[in-house]
Amino acid sequence: MAKIKGAVEINTERCKGCDLCVVACPSDVLKLGPEVNAKGYNYAIVVNPDDCIGCANCGIVCPDGCITVYKVKL
Amino acid sequence: MDTKEIIKPENLVYQKPRLMNDNPMHYCPGCSHGVVHKIVAEVIDEMGLSEKTIGVAPVGCAVFAYNYLDIDWIEAAHGRAPAVATAAKRLNPDKMVFTYQGDGDLAAIGTAETIHACNRGENIVIVFINNAIYGMTGGQMAPTTLLDMKTATCPYGRNVALNGYPLKISDLLVQLEGTCLITRETVHTAAAIRKAKKMLRKAFENAMNKKGTSVIEFVSTCSSGWKMTPDQSNKWMVENMLPMYPLGVLKDKS
Amino acid sequence: MPEEIKLMKGNEAIAYAAIRYGADGYFGYPITPQSEIMETLMDEMPWETTGMVVLQAESEVAAINMVYGGAACGKAVMTSSSSPGISLKLEGISYMAGAELPGLIVNVMRGGPGLGTIQPSQADYFQTVKGGGHGDYRLITLAPASVQEMADHVALAFDLSFKYRNPAMILSDGVIGQMMEKVKLPEQRARRTEDQVRQEQTWATLGKPDNRKPNIITSLELDSSVMEKNNQRFQAKYKLIEENEVIYEEINCEDAEYLIVAFGSAARISQKVVDLARAEGIKVGLFRPVTLWPFPSKRLNTYKDKVKGILTMELNAGQMIEDVKLAVECNVPVEHYGRLGGIVPSPTEVFEAFKSTFIK
């Protein structure tokens, strides 16, 4: 079947480093990064972009609506 | 394929709801409130009701809800949201009126207002966040605090002799003829959130179709009050809260 | 068409006047001696004629919060109760003041404290004009002394509360509420449409059209510098009300050597005392505050060098007497007479007390 590729954008300033997106991602695409934002939170970053399937779990569970999700069928 | 090619408007599948503005929310990291705010915002927008919706905010963690969703809001005194909503709806029958309340607001000080609004079958939606604690004031015991659960005002664990039993308010409301939909949901996984959103949508439709009061209880977490990480809170909720507050539809006359 | 004169109770007059005003909603709870207000409204079924909502709430607390909700939508809404019920509503009243919401609260006073009695009293004066709820707020307070004024004060109180975006109270008592007198009811006014409310109350929460930011009705402000500004705005409003909205009545005061200051039912009794005194050649005048807040201090002050003594006649242990003393800067001896427990003194009884106090 057609290969699906996804990608996410994270609003790193709005992220509170709650880690729920990391937990929800089925493909371990995300991780809390070493850097902190203005509020001192270790914001989530994309570590395995190629594994993203655009399922949007991360975006849906994020309590602050920080993640925008895209998906394309190849 | 490079992510730059994927990140294009036409490939968009999920984003922050339109009605949720850019004000940073004061909720603690991982708090269920934020997720419930999103699905409320999505349901209002999908039903094209943003110009006709009046939200009634409580006193509690969600006291600042009016800063986050771009609709008209009335802030009620602690516990009085169902009375405020009753008047707003009866005086403006064509509007969509909902209350957004925590467990202390709805099941402690506001118990009478909750019961009587439901008993009158007011055509409103009650969004009920049950995280078994008073979050805003610093983690005190709430009516829904579980037995043996430690809080700032039952530091050795809630015990029946001193603090009585956890209040299963939704089960009480099932008995009231005026209620048409009562369900318990959670927002700790994407699947649960999708299901909860469907129920919320049904509740909003009931209100607009004058079918009586709908109560959506979101069994929720309070990571700072429970003193756990957000992920631990979700797990603790599943293991401890859900047995006391089982999920699913308790009543559906819609 | 001949003038429409009717005979009815003060409580009933409140109900009819509210309908005639075009009030949008009434939210009440039973309590003697004012239950006739809601009974009359339920009997009249205005929801079928003017569209007015009438709802019996589960408590006075719920009722005042329904008023708060309706007022937030810019509607003309009201509640009524009696003393113990008003105590329950004070949090809501403070919230209305803090959120700058219009609205009418009627208090048909009964004897207190506690469950008290169902007989008339004026012992809620302090509670009403000195702020029974929390915070620096003021409550526009009208004191009707007749069934006609019970009717007239509904429109007056509503108009003032909308003019200043502040709750207003009609402070009546069991006598005025229960007694029957002739009354000419105001003409029927149409209730305002939603568009009118949106234009006149641009702050109302009626659903946010795309062309404006959300309307938020709240009294919460955690930033104390902003909260101070809010309070300064309230204080400026109260100053304006004090300068512009004082109402009082003076009967036989031009040549008065003594004054009786009394409001509501006590003023009706005092009118007779003035006659009794005049019959014995004692020049007594009646000064009747109609607005208890704003209190007619300026006008009363003009008597501080003209009269030899002032008696305040109040059905309480002496409350308004303090404001009278302040008004005349203690330049004149001010004494109080009043009965407690719901007893209503007769004019002769008050006249005897007046004489033994001032005419030794």
XYZ file of C-alpha atoms in Angstrom:
688
model
C 0.000 0.000 0.000
C 1.129 3.599 -0.512
C 3.797 4.661 1.969
C 2.641 7.363 4.414
C 5.070 9.973 5.651
C 4.379 12.427 8.434
C 6.026 15.472 9.940
C 5.408 17.618 12.989
C 6.111 21.177 14.022
C 6.444 21.919 17.730
C 5.796 25.326 19.284
C 8.803 25.044 21.562
C 8.016 28.211 23.490
C 4.501 26.992 24.352
C 5.663 23.456 25.255
C 5.815 22.668 28.984
C 7.945 19.538 28.663
C 5.152 17.323 30.008
C 6.428 14.376 27.965
C 2.919 13.136 27.032
C 3.604 13.472 23.307
C 6.742 11.379 23.672
C 4.728 8.696 25.489
C 1.922 8.794 22.912
C 4.120 8.523 19.809
C 3.996 4.971 18.417
C 7.297 5.441 16.553
C 9.556 7.143 19.139
C 9.881 10.166 16.899
C 9.896 12.637 19.776
C 11.966 13.231 22.890
C 12.321 15.976 25.487
C 15.356 17.885 24.327
C 18.319 19.142 26.345
C 17.482 22.824 25.656
C 14.991 24.790 27.762
C 12.545 27.466 26.563
C 11.947 30.891 28.130
C 9.902 29.293 30.902
C 12.662 26.808 31.691
C 10.876 23.767 30.272
C 12.828 21.116 28.349
C 10.704 21.273 25.221
C 9.986 18.279 22.991
C 12.042 17.861 19.854
C 11.903 15.554 16.829
C 14.703 12.964 17.039
C 13.583 10.425 14.407
C 11.809 12.483 11.736
C 11.874 9.661 9.193
C 9.807 7.374 11.418
C 6.896 9.821 11.673
C 3.708 8.427 10.123
C 1.584 11.518 10.778
C -0.814 9.655 13.112
C -1.272 12.892 15.133
C -1.316 11.104 18.503
C 1.210 13.647 19.761
C -0.847 16.607 18.605
C -4.071 15.215 20.049
C -2.694 14.401 23.512
C -0.728 17.631 23.856
C -2.577 19.624 26.542
C -1.320 22.927 25.184
C -1.871 22.400 21.462
C 1.825 22.843 20.702
C 2.119 20.299 17.902
C 0.987 20.725 14.286
C 0.939 17.489 12.311
C 1.229 16.920 8.571
C 0.822 13.757 6.564
C 1.326 12.831 2.919
C 0.802 9.636 0.923
C 3.758 8.866 -1.329
C 11.159 12.726 1.270
C 12.384 15.716 3.174
C 10.132 17.036 5.992
C 10.044 20.393 4.214
C 8.014 18.883 1.436
C 5.584 17.333 3.918
C 5.007 20.447 5.961
C 2.549 22.131 3.649
C -0.950 23.414 4.322
C -2.524 20.817 2.134
C -0.920 18.075 4.193
C -2.183 19.405 7.502
C -3.883 16.768 9.700
C -3.861 18.322 13.148
C -3.315 21.733 14.767
C -4.296 23.786 17.817
C -8.063 24.469 17.582
C -9.046 27.782 15.951
C -10.925 28.970 19.055
C -7.952 28.279 21.310
C -5.909 31.482 21.223
C -2.180 31.883 21.753
C -2.335 32.906 25.397
C -0.095 30.494 27.283
C -2.282 28.423 29.596
C -1.476 28.485 33.310
C -2.286 24.778 33.727
C 0.513 22.569 35.036
C 2.484 20.553 32.460
C 0.429 17.552 31.323
C -2.835 18.701 32.908
C -6.030 17.226 31.510
C -7.680 20.658 31.499
C -5.746 21.701 28.423
C -6.875 18.662 26.452
C -10.520 19.151 27.460
C -10.256 22.817 26.480
C -9.130 21.696 23.017
C -11.999 19.310 22.365
C -14.518 21.849 23.677
C -13.038 24.406 21.270
C -13.136 21.894 18.405
C -16.752 20.844 19.032
C -17.987 24.441 19.229
C -16.187 25.308 15.989
C -17.259 22.157 14.130
C -20.887 22.887 15.040
C -20.472 26.469 13.818
C -21.558 27.733 17.241
C -18.701 30.092 18.142
C -20.936 33.152 17.663
C -23.752 31.676 19.739
C -21.850 30.055 22.607
C -21.732 31.368 26.154
C -19.256 29.567 28.404
C -19.605 29.650 32.184
C -16.253 29.318 33.926
C -15.911 28.125 37.530
C -13.673 28.997 40.406
C -10.843 26.480 40.488
C -8.006 25.667 38.082
C -10.258 26.484 35.140
C -10.995 29.919 36.570
C -8.946 31.363 33.707
C -10.601 29.308 30.991
C -11.979 32.566 29.629
C -8.461 33.650 28.705
C -7.904 30.642 26.465
C -10.995 30.032 24.323
C -12.211 32.896 22.142
C -15.904 32.816 22.959
C -17.988 34.918 25.355
C -17.542 33.816 28.952
C -19.268 34.476 32.255
C -17.277 33.611 35.345
C -19.470 32.218 38.097
C -18.920 32.345 41.832
C -17.559 29.063 43.181
C -20.135 26.342 42.647
C -22.753 28.549 41.022
C -22.055 27.939 37.332
C -25.172 25.789 36.772
C -27.370 28.596 38.174
C -25.594 31.204 36.050
C -25.969 28.948 33.010
C -29.646 28.326 33.782
C -30.398 32.028 33.511
C -28.149 32.616 30.500
C -29.884 29.784 28.622
C -33.449 30.571 29.661
C -32.993 34.229 28.765
C -31.298 33.338 25.465
C -32.863 30.022 24.392
C -31.175 30.046 20.980
C -27.667 30.226 22.481
C -25.338 27.332 23.309
C -24.621 27.520 27.014
C -22.222 25.225 28.845
C -20.520 25.175 32.210
C -16.955 24.040 32.770
C -16.394 22.927 36.356
C -14.024 21.006 38.606
C -15.054 18.400 41.182
C -14.926 20.830 44.110
C -16.976 23.409 42.212
C -19.595 20.933 41.001
C -19.763 18.261 43.732
C -18.920 20.197 46.912
C -20.027 23.824 47.167
C -22.123 23.641 43.982
C -23.899 20.354 44.642
C -27.327 21.913 44.970
C -26.911 24.031 41.847
C -25.712 20.978 39.914
C -28.547 18.739 41.069
C -31.279 21.307 40.529
C -30.090 22.476 37.108
C -30.085 18.795 36.071
C -33.417 18.191 37.743
C -34.948 21.064 35.808
C -33.450 19.537 32.688
C -31.790 22.821 31.683
C -30.712 22.605 28.041
C -27.045 23.123 28.872
C -23.890 21.003 28.870
C -21.936 20.484 32.085
C -18.260 19.752 31.415
C -17.075 18.165 34.658
C -13.362 17.717 35.382
C -12.941 15.099 38.092
C -9.338 14.969 39.267
C -10.241 14.180 42.868
C -8.502 17.226 44.282
C -8.684 21.016 44.652
C -5.830 21.934 42.315
C -5.854 25.746 42.255
C -5.715 26.124 46.026
C -2.847 23.706 46.387
C -4.051 20.104 46.419
C -6.690 19.774 49.092
C -9.167 16.905 49.460
C -12.220 17.048 47.219
C -15.536 15.175 47.422
C -14.194 12.756 44.816
C -10.850 12.171 46.562
C -10.328 8.410 46.795
C -10.079 6.524 50.079
C -6.465 6.377 51.315
C -5.529 9.059 48.772
C -3.195 11.638 50.323
C -3.920 15.353 49.843
C -2.993 18.552 51.655
C -6.057 18.194 53.879
C -6.000 14.448 54.331
C -2.239 14.035 54.547
C -2.477 10.499 55.983
C -4.921 9.378 53.331
C -8.646 9.945 53.151
C -10.433 7.786 55.711
C -14.140 7.204 55.957
C -14.509 7.997 59.657
C -13.015 11.445 59.231
C -13.771 12.362 55.640
C -16.622 10.215 54.408
C -16.815 8.437 51.073
C -15.782 9.502 47.561
C -18.848 11.123 45.967
C -19.954 9.491 42.716
C -21.974 12.524 41.659
C -22.618 11.363 38.098
C -24.423 8.302 39.407
C -26.685 10.609 41.432
C -27.419 12.744 38.406
C -28.483 9.670 36.424
C -31.529 9.452 38.718
C -32.752 12.918 37.694
C -35.320 12.879 34.905
C -33.946 16.142 33.538
C -30.624 14.618 32.496
C -30.456 13.042 29.061
C -26.773 12.116 28.606
C -24.307 11.293 31.367
C -20.987 9.692 30.536
C -17.538 9.335 32.030
C -14.600 9.857 29.704
C -10.856 10.384 29.928
C -8.356 12.357 27.850
C -5.136 10.480 28.611
C -4.732 8.768 25.219
C -5.498 9.813 21.638
C -8.143 7.093 21.392
C -9.822 8.176 24.631
C -9.753 11.797 23.458
C -11.402 10.942 20.136
C -14.164 9.036 21.943
C -14.599 11.804 24.536
C -14.935 14.361 21.760
C -17.747 12.358 20.149
C -19.596 12.335 23.471
C -19.019 16.037 23.931
C -20.393 16.664 20.471
C -23.494 14.625 21.313
C -23.909 16.645 24.508
C -23.725 19.957 22.647
C -26.248 18.665 20.127
C -28.593 17.601 22.930
C -28.435 21.103 24.398
C -29.233 22.738 21.059
C -32.031 20.224 20.446
C -33.562 20.957 23.878
C -33.247 17.377 25.108
C -32.281 18.273 28.667
C -29.009 18.422 30.549
C -25.899 16.548 29.401
C -23.069 15.918 31.863
C -19.688 14.823 30.546
C -17.446 13.743 33.422
C -13.787 13.752 32.451
C -11.899 11.560 34.881
C -8.711 13.578 34.922
C -5.253 13.927 36.433
C -3.582 16.516 38.638
C 0.117 15.819 38.415
C 1.148 18.623 40.781
C -1.548 17.822 43.335
C -0.885 14.118 43.106
C 2.879 14.811 43.139
C 3.656 12.672 40.090
C 4.842 13.242 36.546
C 2.108 13.628 33.943
C 2.743 10.128 32.584
C 2.756 8.612 36.093
C -0.475 10.507 36.793
C -2.146 8.980 33.761
C -1.087 5.522 34.866
C -2.159 6.157 38.463
C -5.503 7.427 37.205
C -6.093 4.240 35.202
C -5.184 2.016 38.142
C -6.920 3.971 40.936
C -9.453 6.476 39.608
C -11.136 4.368 36.952
C -12.136 1.516 39.295
C -13.972 4.117 41.462
C -15.225 6.171 38.514
C -15.777 3.570 35.760
C -15.823 4.971 32.230
C -18.644 4.762 29.782
C -22.164 5.965 29.252
C -24.201 5.999 32.462
C -27.335 7.329 30.751
C -28.283 8.260 27.224
C -31.790 9.424 26.350
C -30.525 11.588 23.487
C -59.268 55.621 28.955
C -59.733 56.298 32.711
C -56.603 56.176 34.855
C -55.879 52.630 35.795
C -55.982 52.695 39.618
C -55.776 49.385 41.431
C -55.796 48.269 45.060
C -53.050 45.796 45.862
C -50.280 44.755 48.215
C -46.845 46.320 47.982
C -45.409 42.925 47.043
C -47.909 42.567 44.215
C -47.049 46.058 42.978
C -43.402 44.995 42.626
C -44.457 42.049 40.445
C -46.780 44.020 38.155
C -44.283 46.871 37.871
C -41.552 44.444 36.841
C -43.714 43.063 34.052
C -44.707 46.571 32.951
C -41.053 47.648 32.962
C -40.270 44.927 30.439
C -38.037 43.024 32.813
C -36.429 40.005 31.138
C -36.267 37.686 34.144
C -37.127 37.087 37.790
C -35.443 34.391 39.870
C -36.782 33.905 43.379
C -37.269 31.709 46.383
C -40.100 31.609 48.892
C -39.694 33.501 52.170
C -42.235 35.402 54.246
C -43.123 38.302 54.065
C -42.410 38.633 50.306
C -43.557 35.444 48.643
C -46.435 37.245 46.931
C -43.930 38.763 44.499
C -43.129 35.401 42.929
C -46.691 34.122 43.386
C -48.046 37.110 41.465
C -45.502 36.689 38.704
C -46.301 32.980 38.391
C -50.005 33.790 38.342
C -49.555 36.436 35.626
C -47.475 34.099 33.418
C -45.571 36.978 31.734
C -43.577 34.430 29.711
C -46.662 34.149 27.536
C -47.129 37.881 27.111
C -43.867 39.803 27.354
C -41.616 36.729 27.239
C -40.306 37.429 30.745
C -38.643 34.400 32.364
C -39.869 33.624 35.883
C -38.113 30.807 37.740
C -38.218 29.511 41.296
C -34.666 28.581 42.213
C -33.446 25.982 44.687
C -32.097 28.597 47.060
C -31.513 32.306 47.415
C -27.869 31.641 46.570
C -28.882 30.037 43.274
C -31.376 32.834 42.589
C -28.849 35.669 42.925
C -26.422 33.748 40.714
C -29.157 33.378 38.115
C -29.541 37.161 38.296
C -25.743 37.397 37.830
C -25.937 35.138 34.761
C -28.834 37.038 33.237
C -27.221 40.407 33.966
C -23.986 39.231 32.338
C -26.084 38.810 29.172
C -27.180 42.459 29.509
C -30.723 41.536 30.509
C -32.962 43.345 33.021
C -33.199 40.706 35.731
C -34.186 40.707 39.360
C -34.706 38.711 42.498
C -36.491 39.342 45.767
C -36.223 37.967 49.271
C -36.361 38.915 52.933
C -33.511 39.524 55.381
C -32.186 35.960 55.979
C -32.464 35.301 52.236
C -30.664 38.543 51.474
C -27.807 37.442 53.729
C -27.450 34.415 51.468
C -27.371 36.645 48.386
C -24.647 38.994 49.569
C -21.782 37.074 47.968
C -23.612 37.281 44.649
C -24.312 40.986 45.160
C -20.621 41.629 45.811
C -19.793 39.676 42.620
C -22.279 41.808 40.660
C -20.627 44.968 41.993
C -17.182 43.568 41.208
C -18.191 42.557 37.684
C -20.109 45.835 37.254
C -23.429 44.188 36.489
C -26.866 45.846 36.630
C -29.731 44.088 38.372
C -32.480 44.575 40.961
C -32.662 42.921 44.364
C -35.778 43.508 46.484
C -35.499 43.039 50.269
C -38.792 43.019 52.180
C -37.242 43.161 55.613
C -38.325 41.034 58.568
C -37.152 40.926 62.160
C -33.721 39.438 62.829
C -31.117 38.381 63.627
C -31.146 34.701 62.722
C -34.408 33.172 61.657
C -35.926 36.050 63.590
C -39.579 36.786 62.956
C -41.797 37.350 59.970
C -42.931 40.694 61.333
C -41.582 43.877 59.750
C -38.215 45.406 60.584
C -35.653 47.850 59.244
C -32.684 46.146 60.835
C -30.924 45.436 57.514
C -29.957 49.093 57.033
C -26.306 48.500 57.890
C -26.211 45.276 55.880
C -27.490 47.157 52.848
C -25.794 50.543 52.864
C -22.567 49.666 54.666
C -21.839 46.736 52.389
C -23.072 43.415 53.781
C -20.968 41.517 51.272
C -17.210 41.606 50.959
C -15.067 44.343 49.475
C -15.403 48.063 48.853
C -18.710 48.183 47.035
C -21.920 50.185 47.286
C -25.478 49.165 46.602
C -27.860 51.766 45.150
C -30.665 51.542 47.735
C -34.218 52.869 47.420
C -36.641 52.857 50.366
C -40.293 52.910 49.271
C -42.806 54.174 51.826
C -45.989 53.315 49.916
C -47.401 50.761 47.530
C -47.147 53.397 44.802
C -43.438 53.777 45.464
C -43.021 49.975 45.473
C -44.274 50.132 41.871
C -42.374 53.293 40.881
C -39.063 52.177 42.377
C -38.830 49.105 40.132
C -38.243 51.211 37.023
C -36.120 53.699 38.967
C -33.903 50.985 40.422
C -33.493 49.193 37.085
C -32.681 52.429 35.265
C -30.107 53.466 37.876
C -28.526 50.005 37.889
C -28.131 50.058 34.103
C -27.023 53.699 34.061
C -24.171 52.920 36.457
C -23.717 49.146 35.828
C -24.184 48.419 39.479
C -26.705 46.334 41.428
C -29.608 48.244 42.973
C -31.823 47.309 45.886
C -35.372 48.174 46.855
C -35.245 48.066 50.680
C -38.795 47.617 51.831
C -40.284 45.887 54.871
C -43.137 43.640 55.907
C -45.489 46.600 56.414
C -44.993 48.086 52.950
C -44.907 44.628 51.385
C -48.088 43.349 52.960
C -50.264 46.483 53.204
C -52.734 47.311 50.428
C -53.024 50.775 48.920
C -54.154 52.361 45.676
C -51.541 52.242 42.964
C -51.280 53.479 39.396
C -49.138 51.010 37.493
C -46.654 52.234 34.863
C -47.380 51.797 31.157
C -46.325 48.514 29.597
C -42.897 48.801 27.950
C -41.708 46.324 25.358
C -38.836 44.080 26.371
C -35.651 44.929 24.541
C -34.602 42.830 21.562
C -31.227 41.070 21.487
C -29.925 43.652 19.015
C -30.930 46.474 21.347
C -29.159 44.766 24.249
C -26.053 44.215 22.109
C -26.013 47.910 21.212
C -26.774 49.268 24.669
C -24.724 46.742 26.610
C -21.739 46.172 24.333
C -20.083 44.255 27.162
C -22.870 41.634 27.356
C -22.005 37.960 26.855
C -24.494 37.126 24.104
C -22.170 35.117 21.904
C -19.091 36.548 20.197
C -19.520 37.715 16.572
C -16.336 37.657 14.498
C -15.975 41.421 14.579
C -15.120 41.741 18.258
C -12.967 40.182 20.965
C -14.653 37.907 23.513
C -16.729 39.584 26.208
C -15.691 38.281 29.602
C -17.748 38.967 32.714
C -15.618 38.400 35.778
C -14.708 40.079 39.036
C -11.387 38.252 39.277
C -8.142 40.164 38.899
C -4.981 38.733 40.409
C -2.753 41.644 39.320
C -3.236 44.002 42.267
C -2.194 47.100 40.305
C -5.012 46.357 37.851
C -7.381 45.454 40.688
C -6.641 48.791 42.338
C -7.521 50.550 39.096
C -10.761 48.563 38.953
C -11.572 49.631 42.502
C -10.703 53.256 41.735
C -13.130 53.057 38.818
C -15.808 51.727 41.162
C -15.122 54.492 43.701
C -15.363 57.150 40.994
C -18.725 55.649 39.990
C -19.971 55.734 43.569
C -18.911 59.386 43.866
C -20.883 60.186 40.726
C -23.950 58.416 42.120
C -23.619 60.317 45.392
C -23.464 63.608 43.509
C -26.354 62.934 41.140
C -28.861 60.413 42.435
C -29.817 61.454 45.964
C -33.604 61.522 46.551
C -35.380 62.611 49.709
C -38.685 64.151 50.801
C -39.196 66.972 53.277
C -42.593 67.410 54.966
C -43.176 70.514 57.143
C -39.458 71.128 57.416
C -39.344 74.799 56.399
C -40.099 76.110 59.893
C -39.171 72.984 61.801
C -37.479 73.311 65.175
C -37.137 69.543 65.390
C -36.781 66.920 62.726
C -37.780 63.307 62.570
C -35.638 61.383 60.074
C -37.299 58.168 58.998
C -37.667 55.998 55.883
C -40.153 53.438 54.616
C -42.940 52.407 56.991
C -41.319 54.324 59.883
C -41.726 57.487 57.784
C -45.456 56.827 57.410
C -45.795 56.581 61.179
C -43.639 59.680 61.657
C -45.886 61.711 59.365
C -48.644 61.248 61.941
C -46.224 62.164 64.732
C -45.528 65.454 62.932
C -49.274 66.163 62.907
C -49.628 65.276 66.607
C -46.711 67.580 67.471
C -47.970 70.428 65.333
C -51.356 70.083 67.046
C -49.552 70.803 70.322
C -47.654 73.699 68.750
C -44.346 71.843 68.491
C -42.807 72.541 65.087
C -41.628 69.140 63.955
C -40.734 68.273 60.349
C -40.221 64.910 58.645
C -37.099 64.354 56.585
C -37.533 61.135 54.591
C -34.536 59.674 52.774
C -35.796 57.852 49.659
C -32.292 56.827 48.593
C -30.620 55.261 51.611
C -27.488 55.035 49.534
C -26.582 57.590 48.319
C -27.633 59.033 51.689
C -28.924 62.653 51.604
C -26.151 63.896 53.896
C -25.636 67.251 52.141
C -29.275 68.224 52.484
C -29.479 67.049 56.105
C -26.335 69.056 56.841
C -28.239 72.266 56.093
C -30.307 71.614 59.212
C -27.363 71.422 61.575
C -27.755 75.086 62.617
C -31.523 75.288 62.171
C -33.031 72.634 64.433
C -32.729 71.932 68.138
C -32.956 68.189 67.917
C -33.359 65.264 65.532
C -35.079 61.982 66.253
C -34.426 59.051 63.979
C -37.365 56.638 63.989
C -36.257 53.241 62.778
C -37.616 49.719 63.331
C -34.236 48.615 64.621
C -31.816 49.311 67.463
C -30.484 52.457 65.811
C -28.553 52.243 62.543
C -29.393 55.160 60.251
C -28.842 57.381 63.315
C -25.110 57.080 62.663
C -25.427 58.512 59.157
C -27.670 61.306 60.453
C -25.094 62.232 63.120
C -22.375 62.263 60.485
C -24.560 64.392 58.221
C -25.105 67.066 60.877
C -21.563 66.684 62.180
C -22.987 66.120 65.688
C -23.903 69.787 65.837
C -27.410 68.812 66.888
C -28.502 66.247 69.464
C -29.625 63.184 67.521
C -31.593 60.487 69.350
C -33.204 57.238 68.173
C -36.522 55.633 68.850
C -37.543 52.266 67.512
C -39.078 48.957 68.475
C -37.444 45.606 67.864
C -38.613 42.071 67.260
C -41.055 43.139 64.590
C -43.175 45.412 66.779
C -44.440 48.468 64.893
C -44.861 51.436 67.274
C -47.943 53.646 67.112
C -47.630 57.379 66.325
C -48.678 58.346 69.864
C -46.052 56.052 71.338
C -43.385 57.680 69.166
C -44.700 61.161 69.981
C -44.455 60.426 73.712
C -40.888 59.253 73.237
C -40.098 62.375 71.217
C -41.463 64.625 73.925
C -39.690 62.856 76.766
C -36.439 63.104 74.810
C -36.576 66.697 73.580
C -39.364 68.511 75.378
C -38.496 67.916 79.042
